[in-house]
mmCIF file of C-alpha atoms and ligand atoms in Angstrom:
data_model
loop_
_atom_site.group_PDB
_atom_site.id
_atom_site.type_symbol
_atom_site.label_atom_id
_atom_site.label_comp_id
_atom_site.label_asym_id
_atom_site.label_seq_id
_atom_site.Cartn_x
_atom_site.Cartn_y
_atom_site.Cartn_z
ATOM 1 C CA MET M 77 74.959 -189.489 -91.893
ATOM 2 C CA LYS M 78 72.774 -186.977 -89.828
ATOM 3 C CA THR M 79 68.725 -187.249 -90.299
ATOM 4 C CA ILE M 80 67.017 -184.434 -90.336
ATOM 5 C CA LEU M 81 63.506 -184.253 -88.918
ATOM 6 C CA GLN M 82 61.975 -180.860 -90.886
ATOM 7 C CA ASN M 83 59.046 -179.071 -89.562
ATOM 8 C CA ALA M 84 57.238 -180.851 -87.208
ATOM 9 C CA ILE M 85 54.211 -180.201 -84.813
ATOM 10 C CA LEU M 86 55.973 -180.219 -81.372
ATOM 11 C CA ASN M 87 53.868 -179.083 -78.032
ATOM 12 C CA ASN M 88 53.027 -176.445 -80.973
ATOM 13 C CA LYS M 89 55.745 -175.234 -82.316
ATOM 14 C CA ALA M 90 57.134 -176.328 -85.616
ATOM 15 C CA VAL M 91 60.484 -177.605 -85.187
ATOM 16 C CA ASP M 92 63.361 -179.380 -87.066
ATOM 17 C CA ILE M 93 64.761 -182.951 -85.272
ATOM 18 C CA THR M 94 68.347 -183.643 -85.884
ATOM 19 C CA ILE M 95 69.407 -187.088 -85.283
ATOM 20 C CA ASP M 96 71.969 -189.082 -85.109
ATOM 21 C CA ASN M 97 73.933 -192.063 -84.190
ATOM 22 C CA GLY M 98 70.886 -193.300 -82.809
ATOM 23 C CA LEU M 99 70.269 -190.037 -81.029
ATOM 24 C CA ILE M 100 68.031 -186.446 -80.846
ATOM 25 C CA THR M 101 71.544 -184.439 -81.211
ATOM 26 C CA ASN M 102 69.288 -180.898 -81.659
ATOM 27 C CA VAL M 103 65.463 -180.048 -81.467
ATOM 28 C CA GLU M 104 64.984 -176.144 -82.820
ATOM 29 C CA GLU M 105 62.774 -174.044 -84.479
ATOM 30 C CA THR M 106 61.986 -174.348 -88.323
ATOM 31 C CA ASN M 107 64.288 -172.773 -90.817
ATOM 32 C CA LYS M 108 66.595 -171.025 -88.218
ATOM 33 C CA ASN M 109 69.722 -172.145 -89.752
ATOM 34 C CA PRO M 110 70.267 -173.246 -92.638
ATOM 35 C CA LEU M 111 69.841 -177.458 -92.778
ATOM 36 C CA PRO M 112 73.529 -178.698 -93.165
ATOM 37 C CA GLN M 113 74.233 -180.396 -97.045
ATOM 38 C CA GLU M 114 75.247 -183.980 -95.466
ATOM 39 C CA ALA M 115 72.040 -184.359 -93.880
ATOM 40 C CA GLU M 116 69.020 -186.424 -95.056
ATOM 41 C CA VAL M 117 66.222 -184.140 -94.923
ATOM 42 C CA ILE M 118 62.623 -185.870 -94.402
ATOM 43 C CA ASP M 119 59.613 -183.331 -94.330
ATOM 44 C CA CYS M 120 57.548 -183.954 -91.369
ATOM 45 C CA SER M 121 54.582 -180.950 -92.143
ATOM 46 C CA GLU M 122 51.472 -181.504 -90.463
ATOM 47 C CA LEU M 123 52.824 -183.998 -88.217
ATOM 48 C CA ALA M 124 52.913 -184.444 -84.907
ATOM 49 C CA ILE M 125 55.657 -185.972 -82.824
ATOM 50 C CA PHE M 126 55.779 -187.757 -79.922
ATOM 51 C CA PRO M 127 57.901 -190.126 -77.713
ATOM 52 C CA GLY M 128 57.910 -193.760 -78.875
ATOM 53 C CA LEU M 129 55.034 -195.913 -76.942
ATOM 54 C CA CYS M 130 56.707 -198.973 -74.712
ATOM 55 C CA ASN M 131 54.105 -202.043 -74.426
ATOM 56 C CA MET M 132 54.854 -203.147 -71.607
ATOM 57 C CA HIS M 133 53.244 -206.422 -71.200
ATOM 58 C CA SER M 134 52.443 -208.316 -74.415
ATOM 59 C CA HIS M 135 52.418 -211.705 -76.106
ATOM 60 C CA ALA M 136 53.757 -210.978 -79.183
ATOM 61 C CA PRO M 137 52.330 -214.443 -80.786
ATOM 62 C CA MET M 138 48.814 -214.228 -80.137
ATOM 63 C CA THR M 139 48.354 -212.556 -82.982
ATOM 64 C CA LEU M 140 47.864 -215.866 -83.656
ATOM 65 C CA PHE M 141 44.869 -216.520 -81.179
ATOM 66 C CA ARG M 142 43.123 -212.643 -82.487
ATOM 67 C CA GLY M 143 39.366 -213.943 -81.760
ATOM 68 C CA LEU M 144 39.564 -217.441 -79.966
ATOM 69 C CA GLY M 145 37.622 -217.993 -77.153
ATOM 70 C CA ASP M 146 36.652 -214.617 -77.295
ATOM 71 C CA ASP M 147 33.974 -213.076 -74.182
ATOM 72 C CA GLN M 148 34.385 -216.311 -72.161
ATOM 73 C CA PRO M 149 35.824 -215.834 -68.396
ATOM 74 C CA LEU M 150 39.471 -215.511 -67.963
ATOM 75 C CA ASP M 151 39.527 -220.139 -65.549
ATOM 76 C CA ILE M 152 38.166 -220.809 -69.410
ATOM 77 C CA TRP M 153 39.541 -218.623 -71.661
ATOM 78 C CA LEU M 154 42.706 -220.044 -70.672
ATOM 79 C CA ASN M 155 42.020 -223.695 -69.784
ATOM 80 C CA GLN M 156 39.302 -224.233 -72.837
ATOM 81 C CA TYR M 157 40.912 -221.965 -75.735
ATOM 82 C CA ILE M 158 44.508 -220.839 -75.130
ATOM 83 C CA TRP M 159 46.676 -223.662 -73.267
ATOM 84 C CA PRO M 160 45.212 -226.182 -75.831
ATOM 85 C CA ALA M 161 45.868 -223.615 -78.651
ATOM 86 C CA GLU M 162 49.293 -223.375 -77.663
ATOM 87 C CA GLN M 163 50.668 -226.710 -77.756
ATOM 88 C CA LYS M 164 50.273 -227.202 -81.605
ATOM 89 C CA LEU M 165 52.619 -224.406 -81.963
ATOM 90 C CA ASN M 166 56.000 -224.964 -83.639
ATOM 91 C CA ASP M 167 58.918 -222.380 -84.352
ATOM 92 C CA GLU M 168 58.009 -221.228 -87.664
ATOM 93 C CA LEU M 169 53.941 -220.104 -86.660
ATOM 94 C CA VAL M 170 56.291 -218.258 -83.223
ATOM 95 C CA TYR M 171 58.146 -216.211 -85.973
ATOM 96 C CA GLN M 172 55.362 -215.361 -88.262
ATOM 97 C CA GLY M 173 52.925 -214.494 -84.663
ATOM 98 C CA THR M 174 55.879 -212.517 -83.960
ATOM 99 C CA LEU M 175 56.532 -210.767 -87.065
ATOM 100 C CA GLN M 176 52.765 -209.762 -87.230
ATOM 101 C CA ALA M 177 52.867 -208.637 -83.804
ATOM 102 C CA CYS M 178 56.309 -206.592 -84.263
ATOM 103 C CA ARG M 179 54.763 -205.085 -87.511
ATOM 104 C CA GLU M 180 51.723 -204.016 -85.679
ATOM 105 C CA MET M 181 53.563 -202.266 -83.218
ATOM 106 C CA LEU M 182 55.440 -200.523 -85.481
ATOM 107 C CA ALA M 183 52.284 -199.437 -87.704
ATOM 108 C CA THR M 184 50.835 -198.232 -84.360
ATOM 109 C CA GLY M 185 53.473 -195.945 -82.368
ATOM 110 C CA THR M 186 55.329 -198.513 -80.330
ATOM 111 C CA THR M 187 58.300 -199.115 -80.358
ATOM 112 C CA ALA M 188 59.419 -201.047 -78.041
ATOM 113 C CA PHE M 189 57.912 -203.949 -76.034
ATOM 114 C CA ASN M 190 58.084 -206.728 -73.011
ATOM 115 C CA ASP M 191 57.397 -209.929 -73.285
ATOM 116 C CA MET M 192 56.203 -212.801 -71.923
ATOM 117 C CA TYR M 193 55.871 -216.117 -74.020
ATOM 118 C CA PHE M 194 57.623 -219.317 -75.360
ATOM 119 C CA ARG M 195 60.054 -220.508 -78.424
ATOM 120 C CA LEU M 196 62.182 -216.964 -77.449
ATOM 121 C CA PRO M 197 64.919 -217.651 -80.265
ATOM 122 C CA ALA M 198 62.628 -217.836 -83.106
ATOM 123 C CA MET M 199 60.368 -214.356 -81.613
ATOM 124 C CA ALA M 200 63.568 -212.799 -81.029
ATOM 125 C CA GLN M 201 65.280 -213.030 -85.081
ATOM 126 C CA ALA M 202 61.453 -211.951 -86.048
ATOM 127 C CA VAL M 203 62.243 -208.958 -83.630
ATOM 128 C CA LYS M 204 65.556 -208.285 -85.134
ATOM 129 C CA ASP M 205 63.650 -208.577 -88.575
ATOM 130 C CA SER M 206 61.231 -206.011 -87.694
ATOM 131 C CA GLY M 207 63.612 -203.155 -85.744
ATOM 132 C CA ILE M 208 61.448 -203.134 -83.172
ATOM 133 C CA ARG M 209 63.325 -202.829 -80.069
ATOM 134 C CA ALA M 210 61.745 -205.635 -76.963
ATOM 135 C CA MET M 211 62.835 -207.967 -73.865
ATOM 136 C CA LEU M 212 61.817 -211.375 -74.164
ATOM 137 C CA GLY M 213 60.343 -212.953 -70.500
ATOM 138 C CA TYR M 214 60.738 -216.773 -70.979
ATOM 139 C CA ASN M 215 57.789 -218.116 -69.806
ATOM 140 C CA ILE M 216 57.916 -221.145 -66.535
ATOM 141 C CA PHE M 217 55.400 -222.555 -64.890
ATOM 142 C CA GLY M 218 54.977 -225.055 -62.343
ATOM 143 C CA ASP M 219 58.469 -225.956 -60.066
ATOM 144 C CA GLY M 220 60.578 -224.452 -63.404
ATOM 145 C CA ASP M 221 62.685 -227.621 -63.774
ATOM 146 C CA GLU M 222 64.042 -225.872 -67.220
ATOM 147 C CA ILE M 223 65.382 -223.386 -65.581
ATOM 148 C CA GLU M 224 69.215 -224.449 -65.644
ATOM 149 C CA ASN M 225 68.770 -224.544 -70.104
ATOM 150 C CA ILE M 226 66.790 -221.058 -70.125
ATOM 151 C CA LYS M 227 69.967 -219.873 -68.090
ATOM 152 C CA LYS M 228 72.307 -221.262 -70.640
ATOM 153 C CA GLU M 229 70.242 -219.977 -73.556
ATOM 154 C CA ILE M 230 69.934 -216.241 -71.955
ATOM 155 C CA LEU M 231 73.864 -215.973 -71.286
ATOM 156 C CA ASN M 232 74.558 -217.159 -75.333
ATOM 157 C CA SER M 233 71.710 -214.649 -76.973
ATOM 158 C CA GLN M 234 72.914 -211.790 -74.241
ATOM 159 C CA SER M 235 76.186 -212.334 -75.590
ATOM 160 C CA SER M 236 75.674 -211.884 -78.992
ATOM 161 C CA THR M 237 73.124 -208.848 -79.062
ATOM 162 C CA ILE M 238 72.139 -206.157 -77.529
ATOM 163 C CA ASN M 239 68.112 -206.479 -78.893
ATOM 164 C CA PRO M 240 66.270 -208.274 -78.336
ATOM 165 C CA ARG M 241 66.533 -208.589 -74.052
ATOM 166 C CA PHE M 242 65.711 -210.412 -72.096
ATOM 167 C CA SER M 243 63.314 -211.836 -68.651
ATOM 168 C CA ILE M 244 62.612 -214.639 -67.258
ATOM 169 C CA ALA M 245 59.027 -214.679 -67.059
ATOM 170 C CA PRO M 246 57.188 -216.962 -63.726
ATOM 171 C CA HIS M 247 53.089 -216.960 -65.181
ATOM 172 C CA SER M 248 51.958 -215.873 -62.240
ATOM 173 C CA VAL M 249 51.666 -216.572 -58.252
ATOM 174 C CA TYR M 250 49.124 -219.875 -59.401
ATOM 175 C CA THR M 251 50.589 -221.432 -61.884
ATOM 176 C CA VAL M 252 54.034 -221.908 -60.634
ATOM 177 C CA SER M 253 55.348 -223.152 -57.230
ATOM 178 C CA ALA M 254 56.874 -221.786 -54.535
ATOM 179 C CA LYS M 255 59.813 -223.651 -55.583
ATOM 180 C CA GLY M 256 59.655 -222.342 -59.392
ATOM 181 C CA LEU M 257 59.147 -218.803 -58.392
ATOM 182 C CA ARG M 258 62.321 -219.055 -55.837
ATOM 183 C CA ARG M 259 64.752 -220.843 -58.465
ATOM 184 C CA CYS M 260 63.208 -217.672 -61.111
ATOM 185 C CA ALA M 261 63.907 -215.376 -58.424
ATOM 186 C CA ASP M 262 68.014 -216.448 -58.221
ATOM 187 C CA ALA M 263 68.103 -216.929 -61.991
ATOM 188 C CA CYS M 264 67.371 -213.237 -62.176
ATOM 189 C CA VAL M 265 69.623 -212.014 -59.475
ATOM 190 C CA GLU M 266 72.467 -214.086 -61.520
ATOM 191 C CA LEU M 267 72.167 -213.340 -64.847
ATOM 192 C CA HIS M 268 70.857 -209.567 -63.708
ATOM 193 C CA VAL M 269 67.648 -209.775 -65.818
ATOM 194 C CA PRO M 270 64.388 -208.899 -64.974
ATOM 195 C CA MET M 271 61.381 -210.879 -64.093
ATOM 196 C CA HIS M 272 58.043 -210.836 -65.636
ATOM 197 C CA ILE M 273 55.132 -211.631 -63.986
ATOM 198 C CA HIS M 274 51.333 -211.459 -64.142
ATOM 199 C CA MET M 275 50.068 -210.623 -60.900
ATOM 200 C CA ASN M 276 46.116 -209.822 -59.248
ATOM 201 C CA GLU M 277 45.073 -209.984 -62.073
ATOM 202 C CA THR M 278 41.103 -211.253 -60.982
ATOM 203 C CA LEU M 279 39.598 -211.379 -57.631
ATOM 204 C CA LYS M 280 39.947 -215.047 -58.281
ATOM 205 C CA GLU M 281 43.439 -215.298 -57.634
ATOM 206 C CA VAL M 282 43.459 -213.692 -54.766
ATOM 207 C CA ASP M 283 41.269 -215.846 -53.510
ATOM 208 C CA ASP M 284 42.558 -218.573 -54.163
ATOM 209 C CA CYS M 285 45.603 -217.547 -52.887
ATOM 210 C CA LEU M 286 44.897 -216.151 -49.731
ATOM 211 C CA ARG M 287 42.910 -219.851 -49.249
ATOM 212 C CA GLU M 288 46.192 -221.955 -49.771
ATOM 213 C CA HIS M 289 49.085 -219.369 -48.962
ATOM 214 C CA GLY M 290 46.850 -217.666 -45.947
ATOM 215 C CA CYS M 291 47.713 -213.999 -47.429
ATOM 216 C CA ARG M 292 47.325 -212.363 -50.749
ATOM 217 C CA PRO M 293 49.751 -212.039 -54.061
ATOM 218 C CA TRP M 294 51.769 -209.723 -53.410
ATOM 219 C CA GLU M 295 52.253 -210.819 -48.975
ATOM 220 C CA TYR M 296 53.249 -213.998 -51.021
ATOM 221 C CA LEU M 297 56.189 -213.373 -53.054
ATOM 222 C CA ASP M 298 57.305 -210.868 -49.928
ATOM 223 C CA GLN M 299 57.247 -214.086 -48.097
ATOM 224 C CA LEU M 300 59.058 -216.265 -50.228
ATOM 225 C CA GLY M 301 61.775 -213.171 -49.259
ATOM 226 C CA ILE M 302 61.545 -212.406 -53.671
ATOM 227 C CA LEU M 303 60.434 -208.482 -53.165
ATOM 228 C CA ASP M 304 63.719 -207.785 -51.373
ATOM 229 C CA GLN M 305 65.704 -209.715 -53.866
ATOM 230 C CA LEU M 306 64.746 -208.590 -56.604
ATOM 231 C CA GLY M 307 62.480 -205.012 -55.404
ATOM 232 C CA THR M 308 62.810 -202.436 -58.867
ATOM 233 C CA ASN M 309 63.800 -205.358 -61.315
ATOM 234 C CA ILE M 310 59.865 -207.068 -60.937
ATOM 235 C CA ILE M 311 57.793 -205.725 -63.778
ATOM 236 C CA ALA M 312 54.399 -206.466 -62.758
ATOM 237 C CA ALA M 313 51.281 -206.736 -64.905
ATOM 238 C CA HIS M 314 47.819 -205.484 -64.096
ATOM 239 C CA THR M 315 48.425 -205.535 -60.588
ATOM 240 C CA LEU M 316 44.741 -204.775 -60.200
ATOM 241 C CA HIS M 317 43.073 -205.752 -57.303
ATOM 242 C CA LEU M 318 45.616 -204.403 -54.387
ATOM 243 C CA SER M 319 44.721 -204.397 -50.511
ATOM 244 C CA ASP M 320 47.155 -201.443 -48.980
ATOM 245 C CA ASN M 321 49.138 -203.069 -47.725
ATOM 246 C CA GLU M 322 50.125 -204.609 -51.355
ATOM 247 C CA ILE M 323 50.701 -201.343 -52.908
ATOM 248 C CA LYS M 324 52.713 -199.891 -49.577
ATOM 249 C CA LEU M 325 54.995 -203.557 -49.930
ATOM 250 C CA ILE M 326 55.101 -202.147 -54.807
ATOM 251 C CA GLY M 327 55.246 -198.931 -54.002
ATOM 252 C CA ASP M 328 58.530 -199.507 -51.119
ATOM 253 C CA HIS M 329 60.431 -201.593 -53.334
ATOM 254 C CA HIS M 330 59.377 -199.380 -56.422
ATOM 255 C CA ILE M 331 57.955 -202.290 -58.769
ATOM 256 C CA THR M 332 57.222 -202.117 -61.811
ATOM 257 C CA CYS M 333 53.749 -202.243 -62.700
ATOM 258 C CA VAL M 334 51.885 -203.044 -65.650
ATOM 259 C CA HIS M 335 48.359 -201.435 -66.178
ATOM 260 C CA CYS M 336 46.411 -202.803 -69.513
ATOM 261 C CA PRO M 337 43.032 -201.841 -69.182
ATOM 262 C CA ASN M 338 41.858 -203.013 -72.748
ATOM 263 C CA SER M 339 42.626 -206.730 -71.907
ATOM 264 C CA ASN M 340 41.404 -206.272 -68.016
ATOM 265 C CA LEU M 341 37.919 -204.868 -69.093
ATOM 266 C CA LYS M 342 37.393 -207.741 -71.859
ATOM 267 C CA LEU M 343 38.135 -210.435 -69.275
ATOM 268 C CA GLY M 344 36.444 -208.510 -67.270
ATOM 269 C CA SER M 345 39.008 -208.658 -63.950
ATOM 270 C CA GLY M 346 38.037 -205.423 -63.478
ATOM 271 C CA PHE M 347 38.548 -201.461 -63.554
ATOM 272 C CA ARG M 348 39.533 -200.044 -60.554
ATOM 273 C CA PHE M 349 43.355 -199.882 -61.520
ATOM 274 C CA PRO M 350 44.749 -198.093 -58.239
ATOM 275 C CA MET M 351 47.229 -195.833 -61.276
ATOM 276 C CA LEU M 352 47.196 -193.266 -58.450
ATOM 277 C CA GLU M 353 47.771 -195.039 -55.542
ATOM 278 C CA LEU M 354 50.210 -196.933 -56.483
ATOM 279 C CA ILE M 355 52.157 -193.557 -57.853
ATOM 280 C CA ASP M 356 52.243 -191.902 -54.990
ATOM 281 C CA ALA M 357 53.283 -194.851 -53.076
ATOM 282 C CA GLY M 358 56.567 -195.115 -55.085
ATOM 283 C CA ALA M 359 55.629 -197.459 -58.100
ATOM 284 C CA ARG M 360 56.828 -197.212 -61.766
ATOM 285 C CA VAL M 361 53.072 -197.256 -63.529
ATOM 286 C CA THR M 362 53.338 -198.156 -67.278
ATOM 287 C CA LEU M 363 51.087 -199.526 -69.245
ATOM 288 C CA GLY M 364 50.209 -202.406 -71.577
ATOM 289 C CA THR M 365 48.022 -203.723 -74.653
ATOM 290 C CA ASP M 366 48.671 -207.530 -73.105
ATOM 291 C CA GLY M 367 48.314 -210.595 -76.115
ATOM 292 C CA SER M 368 46.191 -209.996 -78.897
ATOM 293 C CA ALA M 369 44.131 -212.600 -77.996
ATOM 294 C CA SER M 370 42.755 -211.042 -74.479
ATOM 295 C CA SER M 371 42.962 -206.994 -75.795
ATOM 296 C CA ASN M 372 42.436 -208.092 -79.624
ATOM 297 C CA ASN M 373 44.895 -205.279 -80.780
ATOM 298 C CA LEU M 374 48.327 -203.781 -79.685
ATOM 299 C CA ASP M 375 46.765 -199.905 -80.192
ATOM 300 C CA MET M 376 48.772 -198.670 -77.345
ATOM 301 C CA ILE M 377 46.778 -195.188 -78.958
ATOM 302 C CA GLU M 378 43.619 -196.760 -77.595
ATOM 303 C CA VAL M 379 44.853 -198.353 -74.135
ATOM 304 C CA MET M 380 45.800 -194.585 -73.442
ATOM 305 C CA LYS M 381 43.067 -193.514 -73.678
ATOM 306 C CA THR M 382 41.406 -196.420 -72.476
ATOM 307 C CA ALA M 383 43.633 -195.808 -69.152
ATOM 308 C CA ALA M 384 42.767 -191.809 -69.187
ATOM 309 C CA LEU M 385 38.358 -192.675 -68.986
ATOM 310 C CA LEU M 386 39.261 -195.067 -66.835
ATOM 311 C CA GLN M 387 40.651 -192.982 -63.774
ATOM 312 C CA LYS M 388 38.336 -189.966 -64.703
ATOM 313 C CA GLY M 389 35.388 -193.090 -64.423
ATOM 314 C CA TRP M 390 35.614 -194.679 -61.674
ATOM 315 C CA ARG M 391 37.160 -191.942 -60.105
ATOM 316 C CA GLY M 392 34.516 -189.288 -61.124
ATOM 317 C CA ASP M 393 36.736 -187.013 -61.872
ATOM 318 C CA PRO M 394 37.956 -185.730 -64.727
ATOM 319 C CA THR M 395 41.349 -183.894 -64.317
ATOM 320 C CA VAL M 396 42.573 -186.940 -62.929
ATOM 321 C CA ALA M 397 44.824 -188.761 -65.142
ATOM 322 C CA PRO M 398 44.686 -185.957 -67.651
ATOM 323 C CA ALA M 399 46.451 -186.874 -71.195
ATOM 324 C CA GLU M 400 50.441 -185.423 -70.518
ATOM 325 C CA GLN M 401 50.466 -187.840 -67.140
ATOM 326 C CA ILE M 402 49.147 -190.754 -69.527
ATOM 327 C CA LEU M 403 51.885 -190.304 -72.267
ATOM 328 C CA SER M 404 54.196 -190.234 -69.722
ATOM 329 C CA LEU M 405 53.276 -193.018 -68.376
ATOM 330 C CA ALA M 406 53.258 -195.154 -71.965
ATOM 331 C CA THR M 407 56.841 -193.301 -73.017
ATOM 332 C CA LEU M 408 58.476 -194.436 -69.770
ATOM 333 C CA GLY M 409 59.655 -190.584 -69.368
ATOM 334 C CA HIS M 410 60.739 -190.102 -72.631
ATOM 335 C CA THR M 411 60.831 -187.200 -74.127
ATOM 336 C CA VAL M 412 62.294 -185.317 -77.744
ATOM 337 C CA ALA M 413 64.888 -183.535 -76.627
ATOM 338 C CA PRO M 414 68.495 -183.413 -77.387
ATOM 339 C CA GLY M 415 70.125 -186.584 -75.556
ATOM 340 C CA GLN M 416 67.401 -188.738 -75.729
ATOM 341 C CA PRO M 417 66.782 -192.015 -78.045
ATOM 342 C CA ALA M 418 66.126 -191.050 -81.363
ATOM 343 C CA CYS M 419 62.495 -193.120 -81.068
ATOM 344 C CA LEU M 420 60.016 -191.567 -82.155
ATOM 345 C CA VAL M 421 56.381 -191.315 -84.403
ATOM 346 C CA LEU M 422 54.924 -188.749 -86.399
ATOM 347 C CA VAL M 423 51.321 -188.397 -86.218
ATOM 348 C CA LYS M 424 48.481 -187.341 -88.308
ATOM 349 C CA LEU M 425 46.115 -186.008 -85.747
ATOM 350 C CA ASN M 426 42.774 -185.346 -86.169
ATOM 351 C CA SER M 427 42.174 -182.224 -85.870
ATOM 352 C CA PRO M 428 43.521 -179.377 -87.964
ATOM 353 C CA ILE M 429 46.787 -178.203 -86.651
ATOM 354 C CA PRO M 430 46.881 -174.716 -87.462
ATOM 355 C CA THR M 431 49.420 -173.361 -89.404
ATOM 356 C CA THR M 432 50.354 -170.185 -87.313
ATOM 357 C CA ILE M 433 51.673 -171.716 -84.219
ATOM 358 C CA GLU M 434 50.508 -169.482 -82.054
ATOM 359 C CA SER M 435 46.750 -170.419 -82.368
ATOM 360 C CA SER M 436 45.964 -172.842 -79.866
ATOM 361 C CA SER M 437 46.069 -176.664 -80.395
ATOM 362 C CA HIS M 438 46.962 -179.323 -78.073
ATOM 363 C CA PRO M 439 48.753 -182.880 -79.544
ATOM 364 C CA THR M 440 49.079 -184.884 -76.930
ATOM 365 C CA SER M 441 45.162 -184.525 -75.743
ATOM 366 C CA ASN M 442 44.231 -185.309 -79.405
ATOM 367 C CA LEU M 443 46.807 -188.122 -79.550
ATOM 368 C CA ILE M 444 45.569 -189.451 -76.672
ATOM 369 C CA TYR M 445 41.524 -188.703 -77.234
ATOM 370 C CA ALA M 446 40.920 -187.526 -81.204
ATOM 371 C CA THR M 447 43.142 -190.938 -83.457
ATOM 372 C CA HIS M 448 44.821 -193.714 -82.623
ATOM 373 C CA GLY M 449 47.169 -196.488 -84.007
ATOM 374 C CA GLU M 450 46.146 -195.830 -88.117
ATOM 375 C CA SER M 451 46.900 -192.266 -87.252
ATOM 376 C CA VAL M 452 50.757 -193.160 -86.907
ATOM 377 C CA VAL M 453 52.378 -192.230 -89.967
ATOM 378 C CA MET M 454 55.734 -193.115 -90.019
ATOM 379 C CA THR M 455 58.098 -195.151 -86.404
ATOM 380 C CA LEU M 456 61.080 -194.554 -85.833
ATOM 381 C CA VAL M 457 63.729 -196.756 -83.810
ATOM 382 C CA ASP M 458 66.985 -195.174 -82.754
ATOM 383 C CA GLY M 459 67.087 -193.042 -85.874
ATOM 384 C CA LYS M 460 65.882 -195.655 -88.143
ATOM 385 C CA VAL M 461 62.805 -195.125 -90.149
ATOM 386 C CA VAL M 462 61.260 -198.590 -89.982
ATOM 387 C CA TYR M 463 57.442 -197.835 -90.693
ATOM 388 C CA LYS M 464 55.897 -195.737 -93.069
ATOM 389 C CA SER M 465 52.262 -195.883 -93.826
ATOM 390 C CA ALA M 466 51.479 -196.555 -97.348
ATOM 391 C CA ASN M 467 50.104 -192.760 -98.428
ATOM 392 C CA VAL M 468 53.156 -190.931 -96.639
ATOM 393 C CA LYS M 469 54.230 -188.226 -99.126
HETATM 394 ZN ZN1 ZN A 537 49.856 -211.203 -69.484
#
């Protein structure tokens, strides 16, 4: 059956949006034509509609560790708090932590996320139970001795389900050996799955790489042949401390970078993310929260605001990173238009929405600068309502 989102605000216009079989099939001015009898109609009066947000870097089960080791440096936080706590996890805890994360993301406007963690079958079950879309990355450390088992697990899962999808996620160049990184890259090629990795998150990581390998982290991956091998199939979280040559390497290979501003700020990793330089060089820039232990929530609306403010702040230029551009990064360029997936978010904006549509309002600015995740009223994934706030009519 068709679903019609009636009288939603899209770019200052009141529209009816028809959804059929998971896709947007029509967007037209409200009440232009009589509604079809057989459709399910959802009243969206006074709600602004946006494409669903994509959280491109997370560790979903870390909702279990929210608040653990706060206000510590990254290496102490990992070594003394997070990694010991992760030793105590089991499938049931990972399932519950992931389910909590999926629900929080849906309730704050995220319709898809790209994750890396362990115990992926338990995570996959939580993804299915929540209705969100996801890509889950098998986290690898050291020499990646478990790669053959992981390959089998991915092949089995991929034959039985299209959501979640899977990737291979070597943690970083400082926790995975050259042998491990090469094994991961070969497995990505073999299985046609992306590689998801943390890159250039801290200055220490870059300095250690220079000392150990005589080059910077992206130059090291290049020397291992991984950039030519995988190119666009690399999703790199953070990419904060980059040389000009690294920006060129990333751009030439059209790699996806994930800016996680809240996590970077909280861990004191840095704030001069070279967003414009990466885009100019040819990279695809996206946004993410990182895990709940380092950004403490999974609110992508908050991430959009921080990302925009940081660019303006460190460059001393209020015209950079305008709201429309930031929304486009956070939605992977999706729009509310026929043919697009019906992954949609309805938001009660804080600023009053004018009833005469001609008068000026700025829904995207208001979304990013004036609201937060709690302003989300309804979330649809592939045309299905998967979240509705308690106070919805
Ligand atoms: Zn991370």
